[in-house]
PDB file of C-alpha atoms in Angstrom:
ATOM      1  CA  UNK A   1     -39.712 -76.574 -25.019  1.00  0.00           C
ATOM      2  CA  UNK A   2     -40.149 -72.963 -24.000  1.00  0.00           C
ATOM      3  CA  UNK A   3     -36.840 -72.087 -25.562  1.00  0.00           C
ATOM      4  CA  UNK A   4     -37.768 -73.748 -28.837  1.00  0.00           C
ATOM      5  CA  UNK A   5     -41.133 -71.986 -28.868  1.00  0.00           C
ATOM      6  CA  UNK A   6     -39.470 -68.679 -28.099  1.00  0.00           C
ATOM      7  CA  UNK A   7     -36.921 -68.989 -30.883  1.00  0.00           C
ATOM      8  CA  UNK A   8     -39.539 -70.099 -33.394  1.00  0.00           C
ATOM      9  CA  UNK A   9     -41.669 -67.101 -32.509  1.00  0.00           C
ATOM     10  CA  UNK A  10     -38.742 -64.743 -32.626  1.00  0.00           C
ATOM     11  CA  UNK A  11     -37.810 -66.018 -36.082  1.00  0.00           C
ATOM     12  CA  UNK A  12     -41.168 -64.946 -37.440  1.00  0.00           C
ATOM     13  CA  UNK A  13     -41.512 -61.613 -35.748  1.00  0.00           C
ATOM     14  CA  UNK A  14     -39.989 -58.700 -37.508  1.00  0.00           C
ATOM     15  CA  UNK A  15     -39.525 -55.475 -35.670  1.00  0.00           C
ATOM     16  CA  UNK A  16     -39.014 -52.511 -37.991  1.00  0.00           C
ATOM     17  CA  UNK A  17     -36.031 -51.145 -36.118  1.00  0.00           C
ATOM     18  CA  UNK A  18     -34.264 -50.014 -39.251  1.00  0.00           C
ATOM     19  CA  UNK A  19     -36.996 -47.445 -39.926  1.00  0.00           C
ATOM     20  CA  UNK A  20     -35.964 -45.419 -36.914  1.00  0.00           C
ATOM     21  CA  UNK A  21     -32.249 -45.744 -37.269  1.00  0.00           C
ATOM     22  CA  UNK A  22     -31.588 -42.857 -39.680  1.00  0.00           C
ATOM     23  CA  UNK A  23     -33.223 -40.433 -37.311  1.00  0.00           C
ATOM     24  CA  UNK A  24     -31.202 -41.683 -34.387  1.00  0.00           C
ATOM     25  CA  UNK A  25     -27.915 -41.413 -36.195  1.00  0.00           C
ATOM     26  CA  UNK A  26     -28.610 -37.807 -37.127  1.00  0.00           C
ATOM     27  CA  UNK A  27     -28.770 -36.785 -33.468  1.00  0.00           C
ATOM     28  CA  UNK A  28     -25.958 -34.678 -32.117  1.00  0.00           C
ATOM     29  CA  UNK A  29     -24.071 -35.620 -28.996  1.00  0.00           C
ATOM     30  CA  UNK A  30     -26.458 -35.447 -26.054  1.00  0.00           C
ATOM     31  CA  UNK A  31     -23.882 -34.991 -23.332  1.00  0.00           C
ATOM     32  CA  UNK A  32     -23.778 -31.643 -21.603  1.00  0.00           C
ATOM     33  CA  UNK A  33     -20.036 -31.264 -22.041  1.00  0.00           C
ATOM     34  CA  UNK A  34     -19.097 -29.424 -25.163  1.00  0.00           C
ATOM     35  CA  UNK A  35     -15.711 -30.480 -26.360  1.00  0.00           C
ATOM     36  CA  UNK A  36     -14.640 -27.538 -28.441  1.00  0.00           C
ATOM     37  CA  UNK A  37     -11.152 -26.691 -27.326  1.00  0.00           C
ATOM     38  CA  UNK A  38      -9.921 -23.139 -27.388  1.00  0.00           C
ATOM     39  CA  UNK A  39      -7.329 -22.126 -29.876  1.00  0.00           C
ATOM     40  CA  UNK A  40      -3.821 -22.201 -28.388  1.00  0.00           C
ATOM     41  CA  UNK A  41      -3.072 -18.646 -29.477  1.00  0.00           C
ATOM     42  CA  UNK A  42      -6.255 -17.346 -27.924  1.00  0.00           C
ATOM     43  CA  UNK A  43      -5.429 -19.086 -24.651  1.00  0.00           C
ATOM     44  CA  UNK A  44      -1.941 -17.556 -24.611  1.00  0.00           C
ATOM     45  CA  UNK A  45      -3.267 -14.074 -25.372  1.00  0.00           C
ATOM     46  CA  UNK A  46      -5.926 -14.160 -22.707  1.00  0.00           C
ATOM     47  CA  UNK A  47      -3.612 -15.645 -20.054  1.00  0.00           C
ATOM     48  CA  UNK A  48      -1.038 -12.938 -20.727  1.00  0.00           C
ATOM     49  CA  UNK A  49      -3.746 -10.291 -20.627  1.00  0.00           C
ATOM     50  CA  UNK A  50      -4.859 -11.473 -17.175  1.00  0.00           C
ATOM     51  CA  UNK A  51      -1.316 -11.551 -15.820  1.00  0.00           C
ATOM     52  CA  UNK A  52      -0.500  -8.127 -17.238  1.00  0.00           C
ATOM     53  CA  UNK A  53      -3.526  -6.619 -15.549  1.00  0.00           C
ATOM     54  CA  UNK A  54      -2.415  -7.895 -12.142  1.00  0.00           C
ATOM     55  CA  UNK A  55      -1.482  -4.764 -10.161  1.00  0.00           C
ATOM     56  CA  UNK A  56       1.869  -5.981  -8.822  1.00  0.00           C
ATOM     57  CA  UNK A  57       3.177  -7.127 -12.195  1.00  0.00           C
ATOM     58  CA  UNK A  58       5.272  -5.072 -14.583  1.00  0.00           C
ATOM     59  CA  UNK A  59       3.461  -5.671 -17.917  1.00  0.00           C
ATOM     60  CA  UNK A  60       6.646  -5.357 -19.954  1.00  0.00           C
ATOM     61  CA  UNK A  61       8.158  -8.426 -18.263  1.00  0.00           C
ATOM     62  CA  UNK A  62       5.288 -10.742 -19.088  1.00  0.00           C
ATOM     63  CA  UNK A  63       6.056 -13.360 -21.749  1.00  0.00           C
ATOM     64  CA  UNK A  64       4.506 -16.793 -22.353  1.00  0.00           C
ATOM     65  CA  UNK A  65       7.244 -18.540 -20.360  1.00  0.00           C
ATOM     66  CA  UNK A  66       7.613 -16.545 -17.163  1.00  0.00           C
ATOM     67  CA  UNK A  67       7.588 -18.106 -13.731  1.00  0.00           C
ATOM     68  CA  UNK A  68       5.332 -16.145 -11.393  1.00  0.00           C
ATOM     69  CA  UNK A  69       7.666 -16.083  -8.409  1.00  0.00           C
ATOM     70  CA  UNK A  70      11.106 -16.315  -9.998  1.00  0.00           C
ATOM     71  CA  UNK A  71      10.630 -13.909 -12.900  1.00  0.00           C
ATOM     72  CA  UNK A  72       7.837 -11.584 -11.865  1.00  0.00           C
ATOM     73  CA  UNK A  73       8.848 -11.119  -8.240  1.00  0.00           C
ATOM     74  CA  UNK A  74       5.524 -12.240  -6.823  1.00  0.00           C
ATOM     75  CA  UNK A  75       5.015 -14.306  -3.693  1.00  0.00           C
ATOM     76  CA  UNK A  76       3.014 -17.499  -3.288  1.00  0.00           C
ATOM     77  CA  UNK A  77      -0.206 -15.745  -2.278  1.00  0.00           C
ATOM     78  CA  UNK A  78       0.009 -13.537  -5.376  1.00  0.00           C
ATOM     79  CA  UNK A  79       0.227 -16.602  -7.575  1.00  0.00           C
ATOM     80  CA  UNK A  80      -2.857 -17.982  -5.812  1.00  0.00           C
ATOM     81  CA  UNK A  81      -4.637 -14.763  -6.778  1.00  0.00           C
ATOM     82  CA  UNK A  82      -3.444 -15.015 -10.383  1.00  0.00           C
ATOM     83  CA  UNK A  83      -4.679 -18.600 -10.683  1.00  0.00           C
ATOM     84  CA  UNK A  84      -8.029 -17.518  -9.309  1.00  0.00           C
ATOM     85  CA  UNK A  85      -8.214 -14.673 -11.827  1.00  0.00           C
ATOM     86  CA  UNK A  86      -7.428 -17.173 -14.600  1.00  0.00           C
ATOM     87  CA  UNK A  87     -10.186 -19.448 -13.341  1.00  0.00           C
ATOM     88  CA  UNK A  88     -12.663 -16.595 -13.584  1.00  0.00           C
ATOM     89  CA  UNK A  89     -11.431 -15.536 -17.018  1.00  0.00           C
ATOM     90  CA  UNK A  90     -11.871 -19.031 -18.465  1.00  0.00           C
ATOM     91  CA  UNK A  91     -14.921 -19.981 -16.344  1.00  0.00           C
ATOM     92  CA  UNK A  92     -13.098 -22.923 -14.828  1.00  0.00           C
ATOM     93  CA  UNK A  93     -13.225 -24.656 -11.502  1.00  0.00           C
ATOM     94  CA  UNK A  94      -9.754 -26.002 -10.769  1.00  0.00           C
ATOM     95  CA  UNK A  95      -9.396 -28.365  -7.805  1.00  0.00           C
ATOM     96  CA  UNK A  96      -7.314 -26.861  -4.987  1.00  0.00           C
ATOM     97  CA  UNK A  97      -4.440 -29.318  -5.213  1.00  0.00           C
ATOM     98  CA  UNK A  98      -4.108 -28.830  -8.964  1.00  0.00           C
ATOM     99  CA  UNK A  99      -4.387 -25.071  -8.747  1.00  0.00           C
ATOM    100  CA  UNK A 100      -1.625 -25.115  -6.172  1.00  0.00           C
ATOM    101  CA  UNK A 101       0.716 -26.736  -8.698  1.00  0.00           C
ATOM    102  CA  UNK A 102       0.222 -24.009 -11.299  1.00  0.00           C
ATOM    103  CA  UNK A 103       3.075 -21.609 -10.617  1.00  0.00           C
ATOM    104  CA  UNK A 104       4.187 -20.474 -14.049  1.00  0.00           C
ATOM    105  CA  UNK A 105       2.792 -19.192 -17.295  1.00  0.00           C
ATOM    106  CA  UNK A 106       3.559 -22.321 -19.422  1.00  0.00           C
ATOM    107  CA  UNK A 107       1.840 -24.563 -16.862  1.00  0.00           C
ATOM    108  CA  UNK A 108      -1.213 -22.316 -16.755  1.00  0.00           C
ATOM    109  CA  UNK A 109      -1.442 -22.187 -20.548  1.00  0.00           C
ATOM    110  CA  UNK A 110      -1.053 -25.956 -20.853  1.00  0.00           C
ATOM    111  CA  UNK A 111      -3.654 -26.663 -18.173  1.00  0.00           C
ATOM    112  CA  UNK A 112      -6.221 -24.274 -19.621  1.00  0.00           C
ATOM    113  CA  UNK A 113      -5.604 -25.346 -23.204  1.00  0.00           C
ATOM    114  CA  UNK A 114      -6.091 -29.018 -22.295  1.00  0.00           C
ATOM    115  CA  UNK A 115      -9.153 -28.432 -20.156  1.00  0.00           C
ATOM    116  CA  UNK A 116     -12.316 -29.464 -22.057  1.00  0.00           C
ATOM    117  CA  UNK A 117     -14.550 -26.897 -20.344  1.00  0.00           C
ATOM    118  CA  UNK A 118     -12.431 -23.768 -20.697  1.00  0.00           C
ATOM    119  CA  UNK A 119     -14.258 -21.057 -22.592  1.00  0.00           C
TER     120      UNK A 119
ATOM    121  CA  UNK B   1      21.767 -32.461   4.601  1.00  0.00           C
ATOM    122  CA  UNK B   2      21.012 -34.017   7.954  1.00  0.00           C
ATOM    123  CA  UNK B   3      17.758 -35.792   8.763  1.00  0.00           C
ATOM    124  CA  UNK B   4      16.646 -33.009  11.069  1.00  0.00           C
ATOM    125  CA  UNK B   5      17.142 -30.361   8.386  1.00  0.00           C
ATOM    126  CA  UNK B   6      15.373 -32.489   5.802  1.00  0.00           C
ATOM    127  CA  UNK B   7      12.379 -33.045   8.060  1.00  0.00           C
ATOM    128  CA  UNK B   8      12.306 -29.322   8.876  1.00  0.00           C
ATOM    129  CA  UNK B   9      12.287 -28.423   5.177  1.00  0.00           C
ATOM    130  CA  UNK B  10       9.578 -30.981   4.434  1.00  0.00           C
ATOM    131  CA  UNK B  11       7.452 -29.690   7.257  1.00  0.00           C
ATOM    132  CA  UNK B  12       7.868 -26.107   6.134  1.00  0.00           C
ATOM    133  CA  UNK B  13       6.884 -27.068   2.577  1.00  0.00           C
ATOM    134  CA  UNK B  14       3.755 -28.792   3.866  1.00  0.00           C
ATOM    135  CA  UNK B  15       2.904 -25.724   5.925  1.00  0.00           C
ATOM    136  CA  UNK B  16       3.359 -23.434   2.940  1.00  0.00           C
ATOM    137  CA  UNK B  17       1.039 -25.593   0.881  1.00  0.00           C
ATOM    138  CA  UNK B  18      -1.577 -25.559   3.627  1.00  0.00           C
ATOM    139  CA  UNK B  19      -1.379 -21.775   3.819  1.00  0.00           C
ATOM    140  CA  UNK B  20      -1.743 -21.422   0.028  1.00  0.00           C
ATOM    141  CA  UNK B  21      -4.767 -23.681  -0.049  1.00  0.00           C
ATOM    142  CA  UNK B  22      -6.304 -21.967   2.959  1.00  0.00           C
ATOM    143  CA  UNK B  23      -5.796 -18.583   1.301  1.00  0.00           C
ATOM    144  CA  UNK B  24      -7.309 -19.848  -1.921  1.00  0.00           C
ATOM    145  CA  UNK B  25     -10.388 -21.243  -0.215  1.00  0.00           C
ATOM    146  CA  UNK B  26     -10.804 -18.131   1.922  1.00  0.00           C
ATOM    147  CA  UNK B  27     -10.484 -15.888  -1.138  1.00  0.00           C
ATOM    148  CA  UNK B  28     -13.113 -17.891  -3.010  1.00  0.00           C
ATOM    149  CA  UNK B  29     -15.352 -17.709   0.010  1.00  0.00           C
ATOM    150  CA  UNK B  30     -14.890 -13.957   0.170  1.00  0.00           C
ATOM    151  CA  UNK B  31     -16.228 -13.814  -3.361  1.00  0.00           C
ATOM    152  CA  UNK B  32     -19.227 -15.872  -2.241  1.00  0.00           C
ATOM    153  CA  UNK B  33     -20.049 -13.492   0.579  1.00  0.00           C
ATOM    154  CA  UNK B  34     -19.397 -10.270  -1.348  1.00  0.00           C
ATOM    155  CA  UNK B  35     -21.328 -10.601  -4.554  1.00  0.00           C
ATOM    156  CA  UNK B  36     -20.240  -7.323  -6.115  1.00  0.00           C
ATOM    157  CA  UNK B  37     -16.722  -6.387  -7.064  1.00  0.00           C
ATOM    158  CA  UNK B  38     -16.746  -3.104  -5.178  1.00  0.00           C
ATOM    159  CA  UNK B  39     -17.583  -5.089  -2.031  1.00  0.00           C
ATOM    160  CA  UNK B  40     -15.164  -7.878  -2.825  1.00  0.00           C
ATOM    161  CA  UNK B  41     -11.995  -5.823  -3.245  1.00  0.00           C
ATOM    162  CA  UNK B  42     -11.859  -4.335   0.292  1.00  0.00           C
ATOM    163  CA  UNK B  43     -12.736  -7.733   1.765  1.00  0.00           C
ATOM    164  CA  UNK B  44     -10.005  -9.422  -0.242  1.00  0.00           C
ATOM    165  CA  UNK B  45      -7.512  -6.772   0.859  1.00  0.00           C
ATOM    166  CA  UNK B  46      -8.501  -7.321   4.488  1.00  0.00           C
ATOM    167  CA  UNK B  47      -8.041 -11.069   4.054  1.00  0.00           C
ATOM    168  CA  UNK B  48      -4.628 -10.576   2.500  1.00  0.00           C
ATOM    169  CA  UNK B  49      -3.711  -8.270   5.374  1.00  0.00           C
ATOM    170  CA  UNK B  50      -4.599 -11.015   7.874  1.00  0.00           C
ATOM    171  CA  UNK B  51      -2.108 -13.302   6.149  1.00  0.00           C
ATOM    172  CA  UNK B  52       0.537 -10.604   5.730  1.00  0.00           C
ATOM    173  CA  UNK B  53       0.827  -9.698   9.447  1.00  0.00           C
ATOM    174  CA  UNK B  54       2.122 -13.206  10.148  1.00  0.00           C
ATOM    175  CA  UNK B  55       4.579 -13.314   7.296  1.00  0.00           C
ATOM    176  CA  UNK B  56       7.666 -13.056   9.542  1.00  0.00           C
ATOM    177  CA  UNK B  57       6.694 -15.787  12.018  1.00  0.00           C
ATOM    178  CA  UNK B  58       9.520 -18.343  12.232  1.00  0.00           C
ATOM    179  CA  UNK B  59       8.509 -20.663  15.084  1.00  0.00           C
ATOM    180  CA  UNK B  60       7.309 -23.841  13.373  1.00  0.00           C
ATOM    181  CA  UNK B  61       4.980 -24.969  16.150  1.00  0.00           C
ATOM    182  CA  UNK B  62       3.387 -21.557  16.356  1.00  0.00           C
ATOM    183  CA  UNK B  63       2.816 -21.605  12.569  1.00  0.00           C
ATOM    184  CA  UNK B  64       1.066 -24.944  12.916  1.00  0.00           C
ATOM    185  CA  UNK B  65      -1.233 -23.609  15.597  1.00  0.00           C
ATOM    186  CA  UNK B  66      -1.980 -20.479  13.581  1.00  0.00           C
ATOM    187  CA  UNK B  67      -2.830 -22.500  10.456  1.00  0.00           C
ATOM    188  CA  UNK B  68      -5.150 -24.714  12.499  1.00  0.00           C
ATOM    189  CA  UNK B  69      -6.823 -21.626  13.965  1.00  0.00           C
ATOM    190  CA  UNK B  70      -7.175 -20.108  10.499  1.00  0.00           C
ATOM    191  CA  UNK B  71      -8.705 -23.269   9.088  1.00  0.00           C
ATOM    192  CA  UNK B  72     -11.142 -23.436  11.997  1.00  0.00           C
ATOM    193  CA  UNK B  73     -12.167 -19.817  11.419  1.00  0.00           C
ATOM    194  CA  UNK B  74     -12.592 -20.410   7.713  1.00  0.00           C
ATOM    195  CA  UNK B  75     -14.680 -23.504   8.390  1.00  0.00           C
ATOM    196  CA  UNK B  76     -16.885 -21.581  10.783  1.00  0.00           C
ATOM    197  CA  UNK B  77     -17.585 -18.757   8.319  1.00  0.00           C
ATOM    198  CA  UNK B  78     -17.945 -20.843   5.189  1.00  0.00           C
ATOM    199  CA  UNK B  79     -20.748 -19.784   2.873  1.00  0.00           C
ATOM    200  CA  UNK B  80     -23.737 -22.156   3.079  1.00  0.00           C
ATOM    201  CA  UNK B  81     -24.548 -21.845  -0.614  1.00  0.00           C
ATOM    202  CA  UNK B  82     -21.300 -21.135  -2.470  1.00  0.00           C
ATOM    203  CA  UNK B  83     -21.081 -20.333  -6.155  1.00  0.00           C
ATOM    204  CA  UNK B  84     -20.061 -23.403  -8.145  1.00  0.00           C
ATOM    205  CA  UNK B  85     -19.282 -23.299 -11.854  1.00  0.00           C
ATOM    206  CA  UNK B  86     -22.394 -24.872 -13.486  1.00  0.00           C
ATOM    207  CA  UNK B  87     -20.746 -27.970 -14.992  1.00  0.00           C
ATOM    208  CA  UNK B  88     -18.623 -28.764 -11.917  1.00  0.00           C
ATOM    209  CA  UNK B  89     -19.792 -31.302  -9.314  1.00  0.00           C
ATOM    210  CA  UNK B  90     -22.475 -29.606  -7.267  1.00  0.00           C
ATOM    211  CA  UNK B  91     -23.182 -27.038  -9.982  1.00  0.00           C
ATOM    212  CA  UNK B  92     -26.608 -26.492 -11.509  1.00  0.00           C
ATOM    213  CA  UNK B  93     -25.694 -28.106 -14.859  1.00  0.00           C
ATOM    214  CA  UNK B  94     -23.791 -31.045 -13.424  1.00  0.00           C
ATOM    215  CA  UNK B  95     -24.953 -34.342 -15.020  1.00  0.00           C
ATOM    216  CA  UNK B  96     -27.802 -32.586 -16.851  1.00  0.00           C
ATOM    217  CA  UNK B  97     -28.590 -33.278 -20.489  1.00  0.00           C
ATOM    218  CA  UNK B  98     -29.449 -30.522 -22.952  1.00  0.00           C
ATOM    219  CA  UNK B  99     -32.925 -30.439 -24.484  1.00  0.00           C
ATOM    220  CA  UNK B 100     -33.275 -32.808 -27.449  1.00  0.00           C
ATOM    221  CA  UNK B 101     -32.729 -31.267 -30.884  1.00  0.00           C
ATOM    222  CA  UNK B 102     -35.959 -30.125 -32.585  1.00  0.00           C
ATOM    223  CA  UNK B 103     -35.917 -32.845 -35.270  1.00  0.00           C
ATOM    224  CA  UNK B 104     -36.103 -35.517 -32.636  1.00  0.00           C
ATOM    225  CA  UNK B 105     -39.112 -34.143 -30.828  1.00  0.00           C
ATOM    226  CA  UNK B 106     -42.054 -35.840 -32.710  1.00  0.00           C
ATOM    227  CA  UNK B 107     -40.178 -39.098 -32.648  1.00  0.00           C
ATOM    228  CA  UNK B 108     -39.805 -38.910 -28.890  1.00  0.00           C
ATOM    229  CA  UNK B 109     -43.490 -38.131 -28.419  1.00  0.00           C
ATOM    230  CA  UNK B 110     -44.643 -40.979 -30.677  1.00  0.00           C
ATOM    231  CA  UNK B 111     -42.398 -43.465 -28.935  1.00  0.00           C
ATOM    232  CA  UNK B 112     -43.684 -42.286 -25.637  1.00  0.00           C
ATOM    233  CA  UNK B 113     -47.341 -42.646 -26.621  1.00  0.00           C
ATOM    234  CA  UNK B 114     -47.031 -46.140 -28.066  1.00  0.00           C
ATOM    235  CA  UNK B 115     -44.881 -47.546 -25.317  1.00  0.00           C
ATOM    236  CA  UNK B 116     -46.694 -50.461 -23.689  1.00  0.00           C
ATOM    237  CA  UNK B 117     -47.090 -49.644 -20.067  1.00  0.00           C
TER     238      UNK B 117
END
């Protein structure tokens, strides 16, 4: 009985939802994460710039595919410092375990390029 | 490679990772305590020096004890209110929404007023 009454009432009530819809669809994304990825070339340039400015590195040796310890003669603590400098340059917060895995230029570039919040 | 050598290598690798992560956390914490660069650089050098004096230590048990001591020291002197990147968990912008776009504003207000309470 109640169900029948409810459905008969609902059939006759019209809610003007469609009036508001155009305004809602025009709204931009409300999430706080902006998903504009950096250009790959810009990422490469800025990463290389950071590594070249590291005091213990010979700037002429730096290319986009160097390994920090094998090619640049750094030790593991130096690569920790480089990753931290990269974090500051791109305003990132990399979890410790992931930052520990970044030990070469290609890895750093790939990680930063794929990170949605790098800027 | 014998089992003993393999376990030694694995243990050394784990120790190296612990040291790297400890150094990373300590370096970040140094930046929390020293807010200006001219204060940060000497502190960071001093921190690096603390790690460098023990570079030649070979005894694996002693390394373990020294890492534990270092982690305890770091834990004791951790900054109570560290800097966190705003969007990261714990940051000031984490899980916040931006203000609504201006075109939406009257609509929001009208909906709010006529909502049955």
